[in-house]
Structures are given as structure tokens and as C-alpha cells.
Amino acid sequence: MAKCYTNYYGLIFNCPVGIEKVDCDFKTIRQLDAKERITYYNALTEQEKDSLIEKHQQCLSVREKKDPFSRIAIM
């Protein structure tokens, strides 16, 4: 089954956490015009897309664990 890289188009427009990190690998892509972002992303190899997505998932995992609300017990 082929991967659906289009599921990750949103990442070329903004960070789902709200504030991107200074070293975010998507940051340079987000600085392009909207049409150029899509063209650039589509031109990446599968390995390059996999690498970007993996780095995003690792960053998101770390940032979600640091969220102060994730440690509050619901009563």
C-alpha cells in the first residue's frame, strides 16, 4: 500500500502546535509562496518526505509531552 503524502500538506502551511521551532525542517518550505510550497513538496523524493515527516512526528511527540495540560488529572 502506497503512502499518502498528501495527508501532510498542512505541514507546509503551518505548525499544528501553533509556534514553529527555530530549527523546524518545514520552516524553509513555509517561507515560499503557497504554490511554490506545493511544487517544492511534490518534487521531494519519498525518502526526503519520509525524513521530514519522521522529524515532524518526533518533534510533535516531544512537544505534546511538555504540554502542562497533559499532566492535569481530570476529576
PDB file of N, CA and C in Angstrom:
ATOM      1  N   MET A   1       0.838  -1.179   0.000  1.00  0.00           N
ATOM      2  CA  MET A   1       0.000   0.000   0.000  1.00  0.00           C
ATOM      3  C   MET A   1       0.891   1.253   0.000  1.00  0.00           C
ATOM      4  N   ALA A   2       0.641   2.142  -0.916  1.00  0.00           N
ATOM      5  CA  ALA A   2       1.444   3.360  -1.046  1.00  0.00           C
ATOM      6  C   ALA A   2       1.107   4.356   0.056  1.00  0.00           C
ATOM      7  N   LYS A   3       2.114   5.098   0.468  1.00  0.00           N
ATOM      8  CA  LYS A   3       1.904   6.134   1.471  1.00  0.00           C
ATOM      9  C   LYS A   3       1.172   7.306   0.825  1.00  0.00           C
ATOM     10  N   CYS A   4       0.347   7.967   1.613  1.00  0.00           N
ATOM     11  CA  CYS A   4      -0.396   9.117   1.112  1.00  0.00           C
ATOM     12  C   CYS A   4       0.252  10.391   1.646  1.00  0.00           C
ATOM     13  N   TYR A   5       1.227  10.883   0.922  1.00  0.00           N
ATOM     14  CA  TYR A   5       1.974  12.061   1.359  1.00  0.00           C
ATOM     15  C   TYR A   5       1.122  13.322   1.357  1.00  0.00           C
ATOM     16  N   THR A   6       0.012  13.310   0.622  1.00  0.00           N
ATOM     17  CA  THR A   6      -0.853  14.484   0.611  1.00  0.00           C
ATOM     18  C   THR A   6      -1.485  14.733   1.982  1.00  0.00           C
ATOM     19  N   ASN A   7      -1.498  13.716   2.837  1.00  0.00           N
ATOM     20  CA  ASN A   7      -2.021  13.899   4.198  1.00  0.00           C
ATOM     21  C   ASN A   7      -1.202  14.909   4.984  1.00  0.00           C
ATOM     22  N   TYR A   8      -0.004  15.191   4.522  1.00  0.00           N
ATOM     23  CA  TYR A   8       0.914  16.070   5.247  1.00  0.00           C
ATOM     24  C   TYR A   8       1.048  17.452   4.615  1.00  0.00           C
ATOM     25  N   TYR A   9       0.220  17.778   3.637  1.00  0.00           N
ATOM     26  CA  TYR A   9       0.271  19.103   3.015  1.00  0.00           C
ATOM     27  C   TYR A   9       0.106  20.220   4.049  1.00  0.00           C
ATOM     28  N   GLY A  10      -0.706  20.010   5.044  1.00  0.00           N
ATOM     29  CA  GLY A  10      -0.932  21.040   6.056  1.00  0.00           C
ATOM     30  C   GLY A  10       0.347  21.505   6.720  1.00  0.00           C
ATOM     31  N   LEU A  11       1.317  20.616   6.838  1.00  0.00           N
ATOM     32  CA  LEU A  11       2.580  20.959   7.488  1.00  0.00           C
ATOM     33  C   LEU A  11       3.401  21.961   6.690  1.00  0.00           C
ATOM     34  N   ILE A  12       3.142  22.075   5.396  1.00  0.00           N
ATOM     35  CA  ILE A  12       3.887  23.056   4.609  1.00  0.00           C
ATOM     36  C   ILE A  12       3.276  24.454   4.752  1.00  0.00           C
ATOM     37  N   PHE A  13       2.137  24.547   5.434  1.00  0.00           N
ATOM     38  CA  PHE A  13       1.490  25.842   5.630  1.00  0.00           C
ATOM     39  C   PHE A  13       1.603  26.359   7.059  1.00  0.00           C
ATOM     40  N   ASN A  14       1.567  25.478   8.038  1.00  0.00           N
ATOM     41  CA  ASN A  14       1.754  25.923   9.426  1.00  0.00           C
ATOM     42  C   ASN A  14       2.033  24.755  10.352  1.00  0.00           C
ATOM     43  N   CYS A  15       2.490  25.100  11.539  1.00  0.00           N
ATOM     44  CA  CYS A  15       2.797  24.113  12.567  1.00  0.00           C
ATOM     45  C   CYS A  15       1.522  23.790  13.340  1.00  0.00           C
ATOM     46  N   PRO A  16       1.201  22.518  13.528  1.00  0.00           N
ATOM     47  CA  PRO A  16      -0.008  22.166  14.266  1.00  0.00           C
ATOM     48  C   PRO A  16       0.044  22.550  15.745  1.00  0.00           C
ATOM     49  N   VAL A  17       1.228  22.807  16.273  1.00  0.00           N
ATOM     50  CA  VAL A  17       1.363  23.223  17.669  1.00  0.00           C
ATOM     51  C   VAL A  17       1.098  24.727  17.787  1.00  0.00           C
ATOM     52  N   GLY A  18       1.236  25.441  16.696  1.00  0.00           N
ATOM     53  CA  GLY A  18       0.965  26.865  16.687  1.00  0.00           C
ATOM     54  C   GLY A  18       2.196  27.716  16.470  1.00  0.00           C
ATOM     55  N   ILE A  19       3.271  27.406  17.144  1.00  0.00           N
ATOM     56  CA  ILE A  19       4.515  28.159  17.005  1.00  0.00           C
ATOM     57  C   ILE A  19       5.606  27.184  16.579  1.00  0.00           C
ATOM     58  N   GLU A  20       6.134  27.412  15.382  1.00  0.00           N
ATOM     59  CA  GLU A  20       7.180  26.503  14.898  1.00  0.00           C
ATOM     60  C   GLU A  20       8.490  26.756  15.624  1.00  0.00           C
ATOM     61  N   LYS A  21       9.239  25.694  15.773  1.00  0.00           N
ATOM     62  CA  LYS A  21      10.562  25.811  16.379  1.00  0.00           C
ATOM     63  C   LYS A  21      11.521  26.455  15.377  1.00  0.00           C
ATOM     64  N   VAL A  22      12.536  27.102  15.900  1.00  0.00           N
ATOM     65  CA  VAL A  22      13.527  27.781  15.063  1.00  0.00           C
ATOM     66  C   VAL A  22      14.192  26.799  14.103  1.00  0.00           C
ATOM     67  N   ASP A  23      14.401  25.566  14.542  1.00  0.00           N
ATOM     68  CA  ASP A  23      15.096  24.576  13.720  1.00  0.00           C
ATOM     69  C   ASP A  23      14.153  23.628  12.973  1.00  0.00           C
ATOM     70  N   CYS A  24      12.892  24.016  12.833  1.00  0.00           N
ATOM     71  CA  CYS A  24      11.919  23.167  12.141  1.00  0.00           C
ATOM     72  C   CYS A  24      12.328  22.977  10.685  1.00  0.00           C
ATOM     73  N   ASP A  25      12.318  21.743  10.230  1.00  0.00           N
ATOM     74  CA  ASP A  25      12.694  21.442   8.850  1.00  0.00           C
ATOM     75  C   ASP A  25      11.666  21.947   7.838  1.00  0.00           C
ATOM     76  N   PHE A  26      10.457  22.211   8.285  1.00  0.00           N
ATOM     77  CA  PHE A  26       9.429  22.736   7.393  1.00  0.00           C
ATOM     78  C   PHE A  26       9.514  24.259   7.267  1.00  0.00           C
ATOM     79  N   LYS A  27      10.292  24.898   8.121  1.00  0.00           N
ATOM     80  CA  LYS A  27      10.366  26.361   8.153  1.00  0.00           C
ATOM     81  C   LYS A  27      10.770  26.950   6.803  1.00  0.00           C
ATOM     82  N   THR A  28      11.771  26.392   6.161  1.00  0.00           N
ATOM     83  CA  THR A  28      12.212  26.939   4.872  1.00  0.00           C
ATOM     84  C   THR A  28      11.133  26.764   3.800  1.00  0.00           C
ATOM     85  N   ILE A  29      10.411  25.663   3.871  1.00  0.00           N
ATOM     86  CA  ILE A  29       9.310  25.434   2.917  1.00  0.00           C
ATOM     87  C   ILE A  29       8.211  26.453   3.155  1.00  0.00           C
ATOM     88  N   ARG A  30       7.898  26.731   4.411  1.00  0.00           N
ATOM     89  CA  ARG A  30       6.825  27.670   4.756  1.00  0.00           C
ATOM     90  C   ARG A  30       7.138  29.107   4.353  1.00  0.00           C
ATOM     91  N   GLN A  31       8.385  29.398   4.051  1.00  0.00           N
ATOM     92  CA  GLN A  31       8.768  30.747   3.627  1.00  0.00           C
ATOM     93  C   GLN A  31       8.503  30.983   2.145  1.00  0.00           C
ATOM     94  N   LEU A  32       8.187  29.934   1.403  1.00  0.00           N
ATOM     95  CA  LEU A  32       7.886  30.051  -0.019  1.00  0.00           C
ATOM     96  C   LEU A  32       6.437  30.490  -0.212  1.00  0.00           C
ATOM     97  N   ASP A  33       6.121  30.988  -1.419  1.00  0.00           N
ATOM     98  CA  ASP A  33       4.729  31.279  -1.756  1.00  0.00           C
ATOM     99  C   ASP A  33       3.945  29.968  -1.751  1.00  0.00           C
ATOM    100  N   ALA A  34       2.632  30.055  -1.555  1.00  0.00           N
ATOM    101  CA  ALA A  34       1.796  28.858  -1.422  1.00  0.00           C
ATOM    102  C   ALA A  34       1.974  27.879  -2.587  1.00  0.00           C
ATOM    103  N   LYS A  35       1.925  28.363  -3.803  1.00  0.00           N
ATOM    104  CA  LYS A  35       2.064  27.490  -4.973  1.00  0.00           C
ATOM    105  C   LYS A  35       3.448  26.846  -5.014  1.00  0.00           C
ATOM    106  N   GLU A  36       4.471  27.627  -4.654  1.00  0.00           N
ATOM    107  CA  GLU A  36       5.843  27.112  -4.648  1.00  0.00           C
ATOM    108  C   GLU A  36       6.015  26.040  -3.580  1.00  0.00           C
ATOM    109  N   ARG A  37       5.321  26.171  -2.470  1.00  0.00           N
ATOM    110  CA  ARG A  37       5.397  25.156  -1.404  1.00  0.00           C
ATOM    111  C   ARG A  37       4.933  23.802  -1.919  1.00  0.00           C
ATOM    112  N   ILE A  38       3.809  23.818  -2.590  1.00  0.00           N
ATOM    113  CA  ILE A  38       3.247  22.566  -3.114  1.00  0.00           C
ATOM    114  C   ILE A  38       4.174  21.968  -4.169  1.00  0.00           C
ATOM    115  N   THR A  39       4.669  22.807  -5.056  1.00  0.00           N
ATOM    116  CA  THR A  39       5.594  22.345  -6.102  1.00  0.00           C
ATOM    117  C   THR A  39       6.853  21.754  -5.480  1.00  0.00           C
ATOM    118  N   TYR A  40       7.404  22.461  -4.512  1.00  0.00           N
ATOM    119  CA  TYR A  40       8.626  22.002  -3.837  1.00  0.00           C
ATOM    120  C   TYR A  40       8.380  20.661  -3.140  1.00  0.00           C
ATOM    121  N   TYR A  41       7.293  20.574  -2.364  1.00  0.00           N
ATOM    122  CA  TYR A  41       6.981  19.352  -1.620  1.00  0.00           C
ATOM    123  C   TYR A  41       6.750  18.172  -2.566  1.00  0.00           C
ATOM    124  N   ASN A  42       6.024  18.418  -3.642  1.00  0.00           N
ATOM    125  CA  ASN A  42       5.748  17.342  -4.600  1.00  0.00           C
ATOM    126  C   ASN A  42       7.014  16.860  -5.303  1.00  0.00           C
ATOM    127  N   ALA A  43       8.014  17.735  -5.414  1.00  0.00           N
ATOM    128  CA  ALA A  43       9.266  17.370  -6.095  1.00  0.00           C
ATOM    129  C   ALA A  43      10.215  16.573  -5.198  1.00  0.00           C
ATOM    130  N   LEU A  44       9.950  16.538  -3.900  1.00  0.00           N
ATOM    131  CA  LEU A  44      10.802  15.777  -2.990  1.00  0.00           C
ATOM    132  C   LEU A  44      10.695  14.288  -3.269  1.00  0.00           C
ATOM    133  N   THR A  45      11.759  13.569  -3.011  1.00  0.00           N
ATOM    134  CA  THR A  45      11.716  12.109  -3.147  1.00  0.00           C
ATOM    135  C   THR A  45      10.926  11.527  -1.970  1.00  0.00           C
ATOM    136  N   GLU A  46      10.535  10.281  -2.092  1.00  0.00           N
ATOM    137  CA  GLU A  46       9.831   9.623  -0.984  1.00  0.00           C
ATOM    138  C   GLU A  46      10.692   9.605   0.274  1.00  0.00           C
ATOM    139  N   GLN A  47      11.990   9.384   0.107  1.00  0.00           N
ATOM    140  CA  GLN A  47      12.892   9.352   1.246  1.00  0.00           C
ATOM    141  C   GLN A  47      12.963  10.724   1.924  1.00  0.00           C
ATOM    142  N   GLU A  48      12.992  11.783   1.139  1.00  0.00           N
ATOM    143  CA  GLU A  48      13.019  13.139   1.702  1.00  0.00           C
ATOM    144  C   GLU A  48      11.724  13.448   2.440  1.00  0.00           C
ATOM    145  N   LYS A  49      10.599  13.048   1.858  1.00  0.00           N
ATOM    146  CA  LYS A  49       9.308  13.252   2.533  1.00  0.00           C
ATOM    147  C   LYS A  49       9.242  12.430   3.811  1.00  0.00           C
ATOM    148  N   ASP A  50       9.687  11.181   3.743  1.00  0.00           N
ATOM    149  CA  ASP A  50       9.698  10.325   4.937  1.00  0.00           C
ATOM    150  C   ASP A  50      10.532  10.955   6.053  1.00  0.00           C
ATOM    151  N   SER A  51      11.667  11.508   5.691  1.00  0.00           N
ATOM    152  CA  SER A  51      12.549  12.133   6.671  1.00  0.00           C
ATOM    153  C   SER A  51      11.876  13.344   7.321  1.00  0.00           C
ATOM    154  N   LEU A  52      11.264  14.202   6.508  1.00  0.00           N
ATOM    155  CA  LEU A  52      10.547  15.368   7.044  1.00  0.00           C
ATOM    156  C   LEU A  52       9.419  14.948   7.981  1.00  0.00           C
ATOM    157  N   ILE A  53       8.653  13.969   7.557  1.00  0.00           N
ATOM    158  CA  ILE A  53       7.510  13.513   8.342  1.00  0.00           C
ATOM    159  C   ILE A  53       7.974  12.880   9.650  1.00  0.00           C
ATOM    160  N   GLU A  54       9.034  12.085   9.595  1.00  0.00           N
ATOM    161  CA  GLU A  54       9.568  11.463  10.803  1.00  0.00           C
ATOM    162  C   GLU A  54      10.047  12.525  11.793  1.00  0.00           C
ATOM    163  N   LYS A  55      10.770  13.520  11.302  1.00  0.00           N
ATOM    164  CA  LYS A  55      11.236  14.599  12.180  1.00  0.00           C
ATOM    165  C   LYS A  55      10.064  15.358  12.783  1.00  0.00           C
ATOM    166  N   HIS A  56       9.020  15.587  11.983  1.00  0.00           N
ATOM    167  CA  HIS A  56       7.816  16.253  12.485  1.00  0.00           C
ATOM    168  C   HIS A  56       7.172  15.419  13.597  1.00  0.00           C
ATOM    169  N   GLN A  57       7.033  14.129  13.378  1.00  0.00           N
ATOM    170  CA  GLN A  57       6.398  13.261  14.365  1.00  0.00           C
ATOM    171  C   GLN A  57       7.193  13.207  15.668  1.00  0.00           C
ATOM    172  N   GLN A  58       8.515  13.178  15.572  1.00  0.00           N
ATOM    173  CA  GLN A  58       9.355  13.192  16.771  1.00  0.00           C
ATOM    174  C   GLN A  58       9.199  14.507  17.519  1.00  0.00           C
ATOM    175  N   CYS A  59       9.210  15.614  16.806  1.00  0.00           N
ATOM    176  CA  CYS A  59       9.059  16.934  17.418  1.00  0.00           C
ATOM    177  C   CYS A  59       7.696  17.047  18.093  1.00  0.00           C
ATOM    178  N   LEU A  60       6.664  16.620  17.410  1.00  0.00           N
ATOM    179  CA  LEU A  60       5.313  16.693  17.949  1.00  0.00           C
ATOM    180  C   LEU A  60       5.185  15.858  19.214  1.00  0.00           C
ATOM    181  N   SER A  61       5.773  14.689  19.212  1.00  0.00           N
ATOM    182  CA  SER A  61       5.731  13.807  20.375  1.00  0.00           C
ATOM    183  C   SER A  61       6.381  14.473  21.584  1.00  0.00           C
ATOM    184  N   VAL A  62       7.542  15.073  21.379  1.00  0.00           N
ATOM    185  CA  VAL A  62       8.257  15.743  22.471  1.00  0.00           C
ATOM    186  C   VAL A  62       7.461  16.940  22.965  1.00  0.00           C
ATOM    187  N   ARG A  63       6.934  17.723  22.062  1.00  0.00           N
ATOM    188  CA  ARG A  63       6.208  18.930  22.441  1.00  0.00           C
ATOM    189  C   ARG A  63       4.892  18.609  23.138  1.00  0.00           C
ATOM    190  N   GLU A  64       4.228  17.538  22.742  1.00  0.00           N
ATOM    191  CA  GLU A  64       2.982  17.152  23.402  1.00  0.00           C
ATOM    192  C   GLU A  64       3.236  16.694  24.828  1.00  0.00           C
ATOM    193  N   LYS A  65       4.340  16.028  25.066  1.00  0.00           N
ATOM    194  CA  LYS A  65       4.673  15.564  26.412  1.00  0.00           C
ATOM    195  C   LYS A  65       5.033  16.725  27.331  1.00  0.00           C
ATOM    196  N   LYS A  66       5.487  17.844  26.764  1.00  0.00           N
ATOM    197  CA  LYS A  66       5.847  19.011  27.565  1.00  0.00           C
ATOM    198  C   LYS A  66       4.655  19.918  27.831  1.00  0.00           C
ATOM    199  N   ASP A  67       3.519  19.618  27.217  1.00  0.00           N
ATOM    200  CA  ASP A  67       2.321  20.414  27.424  1.00  0.00           C
ATOM    201  C   ASP A  67       1.864  20.303  28.881  1.00  0.00           C
ATOM    202  N   PRO A  68       1.787  21.405  29.610  1.00  0.00           N
ATOM    203  CA  PRO A  68       1.420  21.340  31.025  1.00  0.00           C
ATOM    204  C   PRO A  68       0.016  20.783  31.249  1.00  0.00           C
ATOM    205  N   PHE A  69      -0.874  20.918  30.283  1.00  0.00           N
ATOM    206  CA  PHE A  69      -2.233  20.428  30.450  1.00  0.00           C
ATOM    207  C   PHE A  69      -2.325  18.917  30.339  1.00  0.00           C
ATOM    208  N   SER A  70      -1.308  18.280  29.743  1.00  0.00           N
ATOM    209  CA  SER A  70      -1.346  16.825  29.584  1.00  0.00           C
ATOM    210  C   SER A  70      -1.110  16.114  30.922  1.00  0.00           C
ATOM    211  N   ARG A  71      -0.643  16.846  31.937  1.00  0.00           N
ATOM    212  CA  ARG A  71      -0.353  16.224  33.229  1.00  0.00           C
ATOM    213  C   ARG A  71      -1.434  16.493  34.266  1.00  0.00           C
ATOM    214  N   ILE A  72      -2.455  17.251  33.899  1.00  0.00           N
ATOM    215  CA  ILE A  72      -3.515  17.576  34.844  1.00  0.00           C
ATOM    216  C   ILE A  72      -4.515  16.412  34.908  1.00  0.00           C
ATOM    217  N   ALA A  73      -4.774  15.975  36.108  1.00  0.00           N
ATOM    218  CA  ALA A  73      -5.736  14.887  36.297  1.00  0.00           C
ATOM    219  C   ALA A  73      -7.140  15.468  36.209  1.00  0.00           C
ATOM    220  N   ILE A  74      -7.990  14.786  35.491  1.00  0.00           N
ATOM    221  CA  ILE A  74      -9.393  15.213  35.368  1.00  0.00           C
ATOM    222  C   ILE A  74     -10.158  14.605  36.526  1.00  0.00           C
ATOM    223  N   MET A  75     -10.845  15.447  37.249  1.00  0.00           N
ATOM    224  CA  MET A  75     -11.595  14.967  38.428  1.00  0.00           C
ATOM    225  C   MET A  75     -13.038  14.735  38.096  1.00  0.00           C
TER     226      MET A  75
END
